[in-house]
mmCIF file of C-alpha atoms in Angstrom:
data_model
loop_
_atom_site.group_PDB
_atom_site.id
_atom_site.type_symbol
_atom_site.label_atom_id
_atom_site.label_comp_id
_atom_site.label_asym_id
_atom_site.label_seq_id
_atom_site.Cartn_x
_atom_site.Cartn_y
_atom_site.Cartn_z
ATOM 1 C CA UNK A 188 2.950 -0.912 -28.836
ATOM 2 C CA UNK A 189 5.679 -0.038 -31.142
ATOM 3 C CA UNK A 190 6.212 -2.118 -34.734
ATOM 4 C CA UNK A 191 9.588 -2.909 -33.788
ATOM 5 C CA UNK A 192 11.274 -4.311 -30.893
ATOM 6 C CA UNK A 193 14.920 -3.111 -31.607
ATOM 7 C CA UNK A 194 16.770 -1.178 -34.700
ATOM 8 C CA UNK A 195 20.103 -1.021 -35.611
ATOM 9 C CA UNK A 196 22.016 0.707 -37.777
ATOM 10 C CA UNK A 197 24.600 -1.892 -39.650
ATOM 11 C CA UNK A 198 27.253 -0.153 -41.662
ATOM 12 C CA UNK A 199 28.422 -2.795 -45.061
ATOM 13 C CA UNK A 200 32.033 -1.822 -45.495
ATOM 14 C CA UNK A 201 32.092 -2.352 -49.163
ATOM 15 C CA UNK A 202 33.612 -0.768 -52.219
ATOM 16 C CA UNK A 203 30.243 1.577 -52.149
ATOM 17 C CA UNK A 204 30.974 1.848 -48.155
ATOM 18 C CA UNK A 205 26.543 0.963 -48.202
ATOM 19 C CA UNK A 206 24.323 2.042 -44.901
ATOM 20 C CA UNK A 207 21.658 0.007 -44.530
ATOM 21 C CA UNK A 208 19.162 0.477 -41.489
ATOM 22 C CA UNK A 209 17.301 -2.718 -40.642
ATOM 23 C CA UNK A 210 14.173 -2.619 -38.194
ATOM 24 C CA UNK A 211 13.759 -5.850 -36.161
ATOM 25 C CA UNK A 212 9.838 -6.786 -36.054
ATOM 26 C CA UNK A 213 8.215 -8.264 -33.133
ATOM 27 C CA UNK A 214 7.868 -11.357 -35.233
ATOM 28 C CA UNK A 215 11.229 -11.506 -36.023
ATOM 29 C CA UNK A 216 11.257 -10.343 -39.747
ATOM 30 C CA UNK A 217 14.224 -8.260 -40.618
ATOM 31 C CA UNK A 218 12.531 -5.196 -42.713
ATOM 32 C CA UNK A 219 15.366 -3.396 -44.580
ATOM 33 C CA UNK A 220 14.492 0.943 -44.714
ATOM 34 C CA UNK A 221 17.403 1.977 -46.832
ATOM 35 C CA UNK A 222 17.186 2.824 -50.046
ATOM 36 C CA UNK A 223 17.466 -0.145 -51.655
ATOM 37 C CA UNK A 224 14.745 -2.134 -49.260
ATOM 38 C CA UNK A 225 12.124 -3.728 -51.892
ATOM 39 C CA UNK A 226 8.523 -3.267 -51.808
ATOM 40 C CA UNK A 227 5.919 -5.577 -51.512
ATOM 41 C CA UNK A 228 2.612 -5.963 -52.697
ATOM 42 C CA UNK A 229 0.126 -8.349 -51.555
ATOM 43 C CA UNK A 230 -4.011 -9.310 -51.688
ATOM 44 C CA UNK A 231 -5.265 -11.551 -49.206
ATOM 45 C CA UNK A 232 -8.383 -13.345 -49.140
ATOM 46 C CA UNK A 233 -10.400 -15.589 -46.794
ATOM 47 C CA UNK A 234 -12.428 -18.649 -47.825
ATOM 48 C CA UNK A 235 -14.480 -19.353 -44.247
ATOM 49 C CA UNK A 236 -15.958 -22.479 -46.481
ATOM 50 C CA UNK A 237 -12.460 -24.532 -47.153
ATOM 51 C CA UNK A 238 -10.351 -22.728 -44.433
ATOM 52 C CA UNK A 239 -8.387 -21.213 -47.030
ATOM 53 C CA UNK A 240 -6.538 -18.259 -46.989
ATOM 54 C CA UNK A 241 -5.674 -17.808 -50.896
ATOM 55 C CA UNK A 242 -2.710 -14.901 -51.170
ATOM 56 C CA UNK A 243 -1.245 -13.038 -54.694
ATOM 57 C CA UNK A 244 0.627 -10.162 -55.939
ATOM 58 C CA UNK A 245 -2.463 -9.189 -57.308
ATOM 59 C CA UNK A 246 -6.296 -10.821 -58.105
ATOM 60 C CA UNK A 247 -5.461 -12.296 -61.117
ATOM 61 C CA UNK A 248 -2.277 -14.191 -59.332
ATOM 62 C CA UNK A 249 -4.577 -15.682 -56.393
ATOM 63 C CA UNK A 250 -3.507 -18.867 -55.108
ATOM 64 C CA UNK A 251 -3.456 -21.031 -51.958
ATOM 65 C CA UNK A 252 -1.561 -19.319 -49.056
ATOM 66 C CA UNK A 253 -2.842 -20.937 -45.710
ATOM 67 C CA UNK A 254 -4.605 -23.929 -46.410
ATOM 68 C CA UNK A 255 -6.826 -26.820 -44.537
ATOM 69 C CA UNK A 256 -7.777 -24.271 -41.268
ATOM 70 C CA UNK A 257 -9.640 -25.960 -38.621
ATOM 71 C CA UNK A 258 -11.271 -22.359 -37.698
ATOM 72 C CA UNK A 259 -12.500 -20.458 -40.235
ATOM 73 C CA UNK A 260 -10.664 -17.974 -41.791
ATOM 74 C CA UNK A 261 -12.767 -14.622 -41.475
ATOM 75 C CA UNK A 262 -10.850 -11.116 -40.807
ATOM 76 C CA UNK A 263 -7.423 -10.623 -42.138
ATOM 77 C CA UNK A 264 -5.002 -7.878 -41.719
ATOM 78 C CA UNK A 265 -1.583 -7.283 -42.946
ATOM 79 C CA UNK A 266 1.157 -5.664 -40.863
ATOM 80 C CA UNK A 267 4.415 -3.316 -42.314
ATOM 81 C CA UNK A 268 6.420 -6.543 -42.029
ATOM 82 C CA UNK A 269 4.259 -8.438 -43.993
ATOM 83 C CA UNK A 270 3.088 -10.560 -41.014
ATOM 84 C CA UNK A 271 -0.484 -11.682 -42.088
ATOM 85 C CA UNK A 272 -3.087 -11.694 -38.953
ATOM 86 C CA UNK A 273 -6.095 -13.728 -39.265
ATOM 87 C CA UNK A 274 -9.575 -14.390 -37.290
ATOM 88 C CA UNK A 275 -10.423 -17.945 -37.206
ATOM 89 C CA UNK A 276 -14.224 -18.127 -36.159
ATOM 90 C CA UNK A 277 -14.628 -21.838 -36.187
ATOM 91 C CA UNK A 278 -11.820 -21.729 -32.871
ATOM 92 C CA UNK A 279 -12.229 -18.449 -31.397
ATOM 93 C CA UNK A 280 -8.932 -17.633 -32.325
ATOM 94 C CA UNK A 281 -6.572 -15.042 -34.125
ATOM 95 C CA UNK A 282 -3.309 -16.510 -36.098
ATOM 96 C CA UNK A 283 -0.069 -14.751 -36.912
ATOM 97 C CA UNK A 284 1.221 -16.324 -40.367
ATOM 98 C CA UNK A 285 4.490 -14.899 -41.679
ATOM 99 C CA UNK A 286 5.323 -13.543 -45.505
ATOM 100 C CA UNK A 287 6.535 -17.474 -46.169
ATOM 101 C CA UNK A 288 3.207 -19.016 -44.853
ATOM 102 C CA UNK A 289 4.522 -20.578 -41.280
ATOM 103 C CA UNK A 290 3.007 -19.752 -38.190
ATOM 104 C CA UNK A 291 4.316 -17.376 -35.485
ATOM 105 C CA UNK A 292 1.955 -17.255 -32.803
ATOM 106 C CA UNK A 293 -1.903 -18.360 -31.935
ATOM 107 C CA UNK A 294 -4.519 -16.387 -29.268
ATOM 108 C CA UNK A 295 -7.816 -17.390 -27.984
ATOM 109 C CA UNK A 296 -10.617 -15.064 -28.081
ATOM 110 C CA UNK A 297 -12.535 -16.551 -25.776
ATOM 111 C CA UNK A 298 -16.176 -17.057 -25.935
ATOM 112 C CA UNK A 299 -16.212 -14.405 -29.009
ATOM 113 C CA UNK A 300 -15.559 -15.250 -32.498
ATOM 114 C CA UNK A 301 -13.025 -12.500 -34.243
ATOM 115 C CA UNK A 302 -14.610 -10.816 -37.128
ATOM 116 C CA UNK A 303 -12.846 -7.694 -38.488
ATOM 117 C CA UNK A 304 -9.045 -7.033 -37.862
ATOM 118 C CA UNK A 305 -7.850 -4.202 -38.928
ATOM 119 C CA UNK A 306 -4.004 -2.790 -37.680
ATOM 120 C CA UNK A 307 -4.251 0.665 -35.717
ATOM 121 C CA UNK A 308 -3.043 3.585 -36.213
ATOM 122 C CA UNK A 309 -0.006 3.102 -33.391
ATOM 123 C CA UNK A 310 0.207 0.036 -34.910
ATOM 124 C CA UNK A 311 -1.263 -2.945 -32.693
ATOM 125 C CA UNK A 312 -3.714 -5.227 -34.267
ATOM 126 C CA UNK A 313 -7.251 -4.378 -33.441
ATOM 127 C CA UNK A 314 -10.118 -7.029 -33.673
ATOM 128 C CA UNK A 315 -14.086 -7.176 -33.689
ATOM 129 C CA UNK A 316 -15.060 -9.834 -31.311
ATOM 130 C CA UNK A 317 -18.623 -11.109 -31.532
ATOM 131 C CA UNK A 318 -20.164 -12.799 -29.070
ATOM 132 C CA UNK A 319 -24.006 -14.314 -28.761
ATOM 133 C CA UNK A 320 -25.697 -11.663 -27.541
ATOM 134 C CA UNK A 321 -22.842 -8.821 -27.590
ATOM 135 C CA UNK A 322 -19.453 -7.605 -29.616
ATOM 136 C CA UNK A 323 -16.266 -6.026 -28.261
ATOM 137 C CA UNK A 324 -13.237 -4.491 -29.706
ATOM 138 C CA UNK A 325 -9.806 -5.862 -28.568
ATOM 139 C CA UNK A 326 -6.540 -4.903 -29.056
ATOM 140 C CA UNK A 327 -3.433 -6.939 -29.269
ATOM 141 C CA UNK A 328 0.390 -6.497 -29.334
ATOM 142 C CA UNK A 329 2.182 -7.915 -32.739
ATOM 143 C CA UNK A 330 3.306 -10.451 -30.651
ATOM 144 C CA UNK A 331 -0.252 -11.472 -29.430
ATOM 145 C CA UNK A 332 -0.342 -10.247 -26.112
ATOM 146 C CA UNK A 333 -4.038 -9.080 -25.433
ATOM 147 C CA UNK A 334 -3.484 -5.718 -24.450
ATOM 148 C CA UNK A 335 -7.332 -3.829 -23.483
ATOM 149 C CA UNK A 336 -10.557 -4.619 -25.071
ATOM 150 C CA UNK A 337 -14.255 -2.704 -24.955
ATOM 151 C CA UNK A 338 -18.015 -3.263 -25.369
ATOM 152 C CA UNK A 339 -18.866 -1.674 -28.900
ATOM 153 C CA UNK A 340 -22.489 -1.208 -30.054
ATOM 154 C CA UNK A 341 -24.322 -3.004 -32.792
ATOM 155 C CA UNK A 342 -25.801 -6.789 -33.360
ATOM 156 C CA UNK A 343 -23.344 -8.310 -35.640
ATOM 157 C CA UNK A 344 -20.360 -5.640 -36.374
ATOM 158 C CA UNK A 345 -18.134 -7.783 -39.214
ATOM 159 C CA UNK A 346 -15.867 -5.755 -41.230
ATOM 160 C CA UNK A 347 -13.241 -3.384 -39.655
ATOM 161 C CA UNK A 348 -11.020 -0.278 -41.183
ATOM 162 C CA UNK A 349 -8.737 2.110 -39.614
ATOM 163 C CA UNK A 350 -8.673 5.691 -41.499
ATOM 164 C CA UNK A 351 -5.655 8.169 -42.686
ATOM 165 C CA UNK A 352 -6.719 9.648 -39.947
ATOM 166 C CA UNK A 353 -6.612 7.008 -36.998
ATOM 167 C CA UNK A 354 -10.480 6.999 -37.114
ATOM 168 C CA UNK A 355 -12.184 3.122 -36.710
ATOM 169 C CA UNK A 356 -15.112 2.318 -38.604
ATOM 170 C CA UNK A 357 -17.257 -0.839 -38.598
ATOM 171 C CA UNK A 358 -20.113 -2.314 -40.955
ATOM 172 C CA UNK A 359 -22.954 -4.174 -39.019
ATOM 173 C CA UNK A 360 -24.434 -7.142 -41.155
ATOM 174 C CA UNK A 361 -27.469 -7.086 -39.729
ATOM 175 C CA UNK A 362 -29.010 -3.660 -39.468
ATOM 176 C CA UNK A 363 -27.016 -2.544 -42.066
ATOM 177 C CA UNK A 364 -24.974 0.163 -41.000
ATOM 178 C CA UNK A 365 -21.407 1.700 -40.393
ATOM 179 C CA UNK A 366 -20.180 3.129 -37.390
ATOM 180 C CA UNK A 367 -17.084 5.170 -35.973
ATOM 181 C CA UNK A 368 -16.438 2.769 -33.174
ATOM 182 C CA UNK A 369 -13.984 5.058 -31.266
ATOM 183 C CA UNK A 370 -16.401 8.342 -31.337
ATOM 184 C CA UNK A 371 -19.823 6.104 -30.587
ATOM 185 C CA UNK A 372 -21.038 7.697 -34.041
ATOM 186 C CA UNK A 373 -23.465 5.458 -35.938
ATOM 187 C CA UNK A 374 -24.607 6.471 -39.726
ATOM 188 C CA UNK A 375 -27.447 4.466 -41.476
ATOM 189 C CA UNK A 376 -26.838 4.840 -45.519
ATOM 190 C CA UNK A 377 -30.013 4.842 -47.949
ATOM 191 C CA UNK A 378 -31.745 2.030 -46.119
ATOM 192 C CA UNK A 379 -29.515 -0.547 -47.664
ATOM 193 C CA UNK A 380 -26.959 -3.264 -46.124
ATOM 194 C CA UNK A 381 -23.439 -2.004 -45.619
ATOM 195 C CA UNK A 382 -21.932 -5.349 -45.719
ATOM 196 C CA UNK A 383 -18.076 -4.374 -45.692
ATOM 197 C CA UNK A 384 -16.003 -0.917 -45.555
ATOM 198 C CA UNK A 385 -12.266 -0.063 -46.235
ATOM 199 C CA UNK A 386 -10.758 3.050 -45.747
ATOM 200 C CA UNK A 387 -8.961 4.720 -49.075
ATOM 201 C CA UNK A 388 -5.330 6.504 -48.980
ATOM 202 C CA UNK A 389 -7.547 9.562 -50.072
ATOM 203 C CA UNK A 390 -9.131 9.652 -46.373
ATOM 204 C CA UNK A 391 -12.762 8.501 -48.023
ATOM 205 C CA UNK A 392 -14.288 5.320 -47.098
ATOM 206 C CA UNK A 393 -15.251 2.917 -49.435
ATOM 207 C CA UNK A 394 -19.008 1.083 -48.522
ATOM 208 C CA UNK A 395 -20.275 -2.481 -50.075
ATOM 209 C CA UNK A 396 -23.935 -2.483 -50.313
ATOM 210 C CA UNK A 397 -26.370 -5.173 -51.455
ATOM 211 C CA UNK A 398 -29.993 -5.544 -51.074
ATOM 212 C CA UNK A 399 -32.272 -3.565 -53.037
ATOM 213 C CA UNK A 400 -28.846 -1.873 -54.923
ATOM 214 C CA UNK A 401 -25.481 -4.188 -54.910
ATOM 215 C CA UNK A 402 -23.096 -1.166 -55.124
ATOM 216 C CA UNK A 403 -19.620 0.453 -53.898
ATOM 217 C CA UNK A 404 -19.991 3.853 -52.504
ATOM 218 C CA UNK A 405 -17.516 6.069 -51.514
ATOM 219 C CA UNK A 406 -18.122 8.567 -48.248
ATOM 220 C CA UNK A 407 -16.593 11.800 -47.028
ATOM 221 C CA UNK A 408 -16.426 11.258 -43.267
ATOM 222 C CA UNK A 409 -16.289 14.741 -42.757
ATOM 223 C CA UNK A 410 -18.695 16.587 -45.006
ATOM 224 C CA UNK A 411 -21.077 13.700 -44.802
ATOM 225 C CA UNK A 412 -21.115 12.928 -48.198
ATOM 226 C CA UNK A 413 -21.750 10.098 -49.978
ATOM 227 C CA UNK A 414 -20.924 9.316 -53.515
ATOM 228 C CA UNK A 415 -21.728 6.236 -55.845
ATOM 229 C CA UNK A 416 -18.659 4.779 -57.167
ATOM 230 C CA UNK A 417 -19.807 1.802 -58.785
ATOM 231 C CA UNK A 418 -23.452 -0.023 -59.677
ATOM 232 C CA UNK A 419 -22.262 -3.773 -58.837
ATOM 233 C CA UNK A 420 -25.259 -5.058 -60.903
ATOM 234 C CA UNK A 421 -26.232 -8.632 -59.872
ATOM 235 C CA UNK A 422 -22.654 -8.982 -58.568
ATOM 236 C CA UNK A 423 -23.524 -9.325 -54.517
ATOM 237 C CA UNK A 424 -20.236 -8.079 -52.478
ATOM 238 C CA UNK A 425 -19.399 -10.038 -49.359
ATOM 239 C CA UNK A 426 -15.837 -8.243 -48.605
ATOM 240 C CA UNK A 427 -13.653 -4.769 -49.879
ATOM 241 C CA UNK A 428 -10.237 -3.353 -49.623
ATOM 242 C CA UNK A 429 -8.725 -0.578 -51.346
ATOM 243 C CA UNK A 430 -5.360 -1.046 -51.751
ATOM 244 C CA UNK A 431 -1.883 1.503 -51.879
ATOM 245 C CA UNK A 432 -3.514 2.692 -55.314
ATOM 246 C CA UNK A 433 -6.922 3.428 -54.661
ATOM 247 C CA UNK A 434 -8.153 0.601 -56.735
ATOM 248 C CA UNK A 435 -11.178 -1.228 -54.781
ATOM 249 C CA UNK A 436 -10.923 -4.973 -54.397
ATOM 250 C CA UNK A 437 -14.139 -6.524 -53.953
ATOM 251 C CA UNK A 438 -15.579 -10.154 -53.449
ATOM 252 C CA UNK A 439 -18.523 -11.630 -53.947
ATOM 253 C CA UNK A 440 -21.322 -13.851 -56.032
ATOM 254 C CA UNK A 441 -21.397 -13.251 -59.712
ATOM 255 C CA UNK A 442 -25.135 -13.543 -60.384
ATOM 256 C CA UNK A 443 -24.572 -13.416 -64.544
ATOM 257 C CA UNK A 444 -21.850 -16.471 -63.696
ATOM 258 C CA UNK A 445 -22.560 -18.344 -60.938
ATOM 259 C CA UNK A 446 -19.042 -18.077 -59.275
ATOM 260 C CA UNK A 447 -17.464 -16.401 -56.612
ATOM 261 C CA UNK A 448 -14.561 -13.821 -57.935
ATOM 262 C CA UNK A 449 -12.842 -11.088 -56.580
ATOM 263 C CA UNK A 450 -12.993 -7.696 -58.742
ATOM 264 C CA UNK A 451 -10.530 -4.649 -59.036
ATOM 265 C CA UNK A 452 -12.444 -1.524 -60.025
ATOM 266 C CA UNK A 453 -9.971 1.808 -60.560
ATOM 267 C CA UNK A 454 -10.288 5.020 -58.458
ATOM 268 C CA UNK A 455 -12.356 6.124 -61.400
ATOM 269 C CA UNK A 456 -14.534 2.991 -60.841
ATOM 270 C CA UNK A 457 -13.452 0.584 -63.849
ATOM 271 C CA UNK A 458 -13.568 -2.739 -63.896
ATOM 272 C CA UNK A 459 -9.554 -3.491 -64.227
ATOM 273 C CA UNK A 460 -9.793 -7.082 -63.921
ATOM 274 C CA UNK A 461 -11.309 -10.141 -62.319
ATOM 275 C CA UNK A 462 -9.812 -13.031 -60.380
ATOM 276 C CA UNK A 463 -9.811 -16.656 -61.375
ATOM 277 C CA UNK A 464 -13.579 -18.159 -60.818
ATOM 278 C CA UNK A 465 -12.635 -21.209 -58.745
ATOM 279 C CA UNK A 466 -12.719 -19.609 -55.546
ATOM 280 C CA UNK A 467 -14.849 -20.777 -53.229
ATOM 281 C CA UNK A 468 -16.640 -18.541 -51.102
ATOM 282 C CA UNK A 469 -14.097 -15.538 -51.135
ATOM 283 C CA UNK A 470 -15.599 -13.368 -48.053
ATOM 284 C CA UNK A 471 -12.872 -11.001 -46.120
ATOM 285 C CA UNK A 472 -9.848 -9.048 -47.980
ATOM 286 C CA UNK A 473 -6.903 -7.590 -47.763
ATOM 287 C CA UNK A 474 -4.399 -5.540 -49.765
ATOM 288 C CA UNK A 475 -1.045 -4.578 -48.102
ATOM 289 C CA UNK A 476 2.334 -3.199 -48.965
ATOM 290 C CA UNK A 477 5.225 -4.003 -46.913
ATOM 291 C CA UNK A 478 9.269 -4.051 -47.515
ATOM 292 C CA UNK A 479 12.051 -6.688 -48.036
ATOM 293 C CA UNK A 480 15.442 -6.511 -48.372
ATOM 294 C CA UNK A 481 16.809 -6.360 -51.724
ATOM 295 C CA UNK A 482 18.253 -9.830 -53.416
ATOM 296 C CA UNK A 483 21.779 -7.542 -53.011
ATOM 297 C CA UNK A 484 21.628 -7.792 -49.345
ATOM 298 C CA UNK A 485 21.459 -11.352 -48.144
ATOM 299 C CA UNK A 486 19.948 -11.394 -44.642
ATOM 300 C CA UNK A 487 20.294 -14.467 -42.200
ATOM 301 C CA UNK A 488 18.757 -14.641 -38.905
ATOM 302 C CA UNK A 489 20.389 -17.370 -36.537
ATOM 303 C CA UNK A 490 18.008 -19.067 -33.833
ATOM 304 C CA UNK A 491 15.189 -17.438 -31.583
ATOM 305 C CA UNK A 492 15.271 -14.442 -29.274
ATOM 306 C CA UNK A 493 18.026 -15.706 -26.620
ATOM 307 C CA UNK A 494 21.303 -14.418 -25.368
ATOM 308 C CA UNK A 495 23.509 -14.500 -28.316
ATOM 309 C CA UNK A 496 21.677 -14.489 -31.258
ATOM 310 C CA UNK A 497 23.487 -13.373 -33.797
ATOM 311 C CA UNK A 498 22.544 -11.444 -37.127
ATOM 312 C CA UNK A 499 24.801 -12.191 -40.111
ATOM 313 C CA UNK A 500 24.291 -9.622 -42.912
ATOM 314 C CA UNK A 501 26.099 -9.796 -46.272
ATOM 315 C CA UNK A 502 25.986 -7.783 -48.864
ATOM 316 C CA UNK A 503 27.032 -9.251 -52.558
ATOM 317 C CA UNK A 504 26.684 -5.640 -54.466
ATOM 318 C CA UNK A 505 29.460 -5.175 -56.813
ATOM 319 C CA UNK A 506 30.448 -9.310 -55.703
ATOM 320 C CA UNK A 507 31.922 -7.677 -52.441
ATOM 321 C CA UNK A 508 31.603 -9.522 -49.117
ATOM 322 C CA UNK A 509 30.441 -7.509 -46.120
ATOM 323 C CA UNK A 510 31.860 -7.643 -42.770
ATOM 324 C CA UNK A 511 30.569 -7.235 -38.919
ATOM 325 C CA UNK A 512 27.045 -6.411 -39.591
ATOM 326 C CA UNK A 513 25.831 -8.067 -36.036
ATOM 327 C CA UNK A 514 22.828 -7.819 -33.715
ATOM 328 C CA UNK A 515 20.818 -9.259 -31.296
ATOM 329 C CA UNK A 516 17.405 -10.595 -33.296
ATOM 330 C CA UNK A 517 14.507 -13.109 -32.673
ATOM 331 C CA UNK A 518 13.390 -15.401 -35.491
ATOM 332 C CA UNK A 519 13.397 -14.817 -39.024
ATOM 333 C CA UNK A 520 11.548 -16.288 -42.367
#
């Protein structure tokens, strides 16, 4: 399914005579790709416990995002548009939330509870759906629509990443193992727990173990090889992403505190820095880049996907008013 439902090219007859090229997203956020489209950085986190969803520019900016869920909040996912897809356990459900927190569209999963999400490599959301006794792997459109789904192996598969390569992996909480879902390839790793994996721009994946060792470990998927990154201590890791920068993001129970944080450790595996200690419960995460227009271009979507919506675009570089930038869009926020 593609990430857009319509482009258009819309040509700002100013003094600077500025292209822009705007992408319309299936959940009706206008994403700006010109040059002078913004970027975007976000963390996400899930608190199952509260049925909060805490969101910042980076750990040390956490704060409420999505709060008082009835379901909890387990698997997140992020798309380009900075549409943030969620797995509410509690309600069988997935969520779409856009960048300014309101809600775009709700699916049932059934009889399974959504675990992992992950976004593909064509771009549709993917999902680990666990059931009593069995788990599948769905797919869905950005818009929601359930498009195929399939039986996967493994107890309890939770976490879910999607390589540089296209390649799906899962972690299994209870026999404590990762798997290439899409290959049927399963990999134990030193007899320990991989609670949580995230795939790094580099093409290694990153692996949260606890048990005997609470550690992040990185793993060539190709040569088999597995490196330790980091030696977590008494710090006991419930969730990992690696975000645009290689830096890890993990979450978990400070032993040495007695709080739940979320920690950034460097490529090089340094501690960088350490999120407020008031979270409660911090399980699943997220780290995501996506792009926004620029304050210079004022964008203003007009009503819902009918007949005669109208896109107003205006751009206030140099204190010039643009003119006829029009197009047929769905919702915006």
């Amino acid at each position: 399914m593609s990430q857009c439902v319509s482009s258009f090219n819309a040509r700002i007859r100013s003094r600077s005579a500025m292209v822009v090229r705007f992408a319309v997203a299936a959940s009706g956020l206008v994403v700006a790709s010109a040059a002078d489209a913004g970027q975007v950085r976000g963390v996400f986190v899930s608190s199952p416990d509260t049925g909060t969803i805490y969101r910042g520019a980076s750990i040390e900016s956490l704060a409420p995002f999505i709060t008082g869920l009835a379901g909890a909040p387990t698997g997140l996912a992020v798309g380009r548009d900075g549409v943030l897809y969620a797995g509410l356990e509690g309600t069988n459900e997935i969520a779409a939330y856009s960048p300014a927190g309101r809600e775009l569209w709700r699916v049932s999963t059934g009889d399974r509870a959504p675990r992992g999400l992950a976004i593909d490599a064509d771009g549709d959301l993917i999902a680990i759906e666990l059931g009593d006794a069995d788990a599948g792997l769905a797919r869905f459109g950005l818009d929601g629509t359930r498009l195929d789904s399939v039986d996967i192996f493994g107890p309890a598969p939770s976490s879910l990443t999607v390589d540089t390569s296209g390649r799906i992996f899962s972690s299994d909480l209870v026999d404590g193992r990762f798997r290439r879902i899409d290959a049927a390839e399963r990999f134990g790793f030193l007899g320990q727990d991989v609670v949580a994996i995230a795939a790094a721009p580099s093409g290694l994946l990153h692996l949260a173990l606890t048990g005997v060792t609470n550690a992040i470990v990185t793993f060539d998927y190709d040569r088999l090889f597995p490196r330790f990154l980091v030696d977590l201590g008494i710090f006991q890791p419930q969730g990992l992403a690696v975000d645009d920068q290689g830096a890890t993001l993990v979450s978990g129970f400070d032993g040495e505190t007695g709080a739940y944080t979320v920690r950034r450790y460097s490529a090089a595996g340094i501690l960088e820095a350490t999120s407020r200690e008031d979270l409660i419960n911090p399980t699943f995460v997220a780290a995501a880049v996506w792009f926004v227009p620029e304050p210079s271009m004022v964008v203003t979507a007009i009503a819902g996907l009918i007949p005669g919506a109208i896109l107003l675009a205006r751009s206030r570089q140099r204190g010039a008013r643009s003119r006829g930038a029009r197009a047929r869009v769905d919702r915006s926020e």
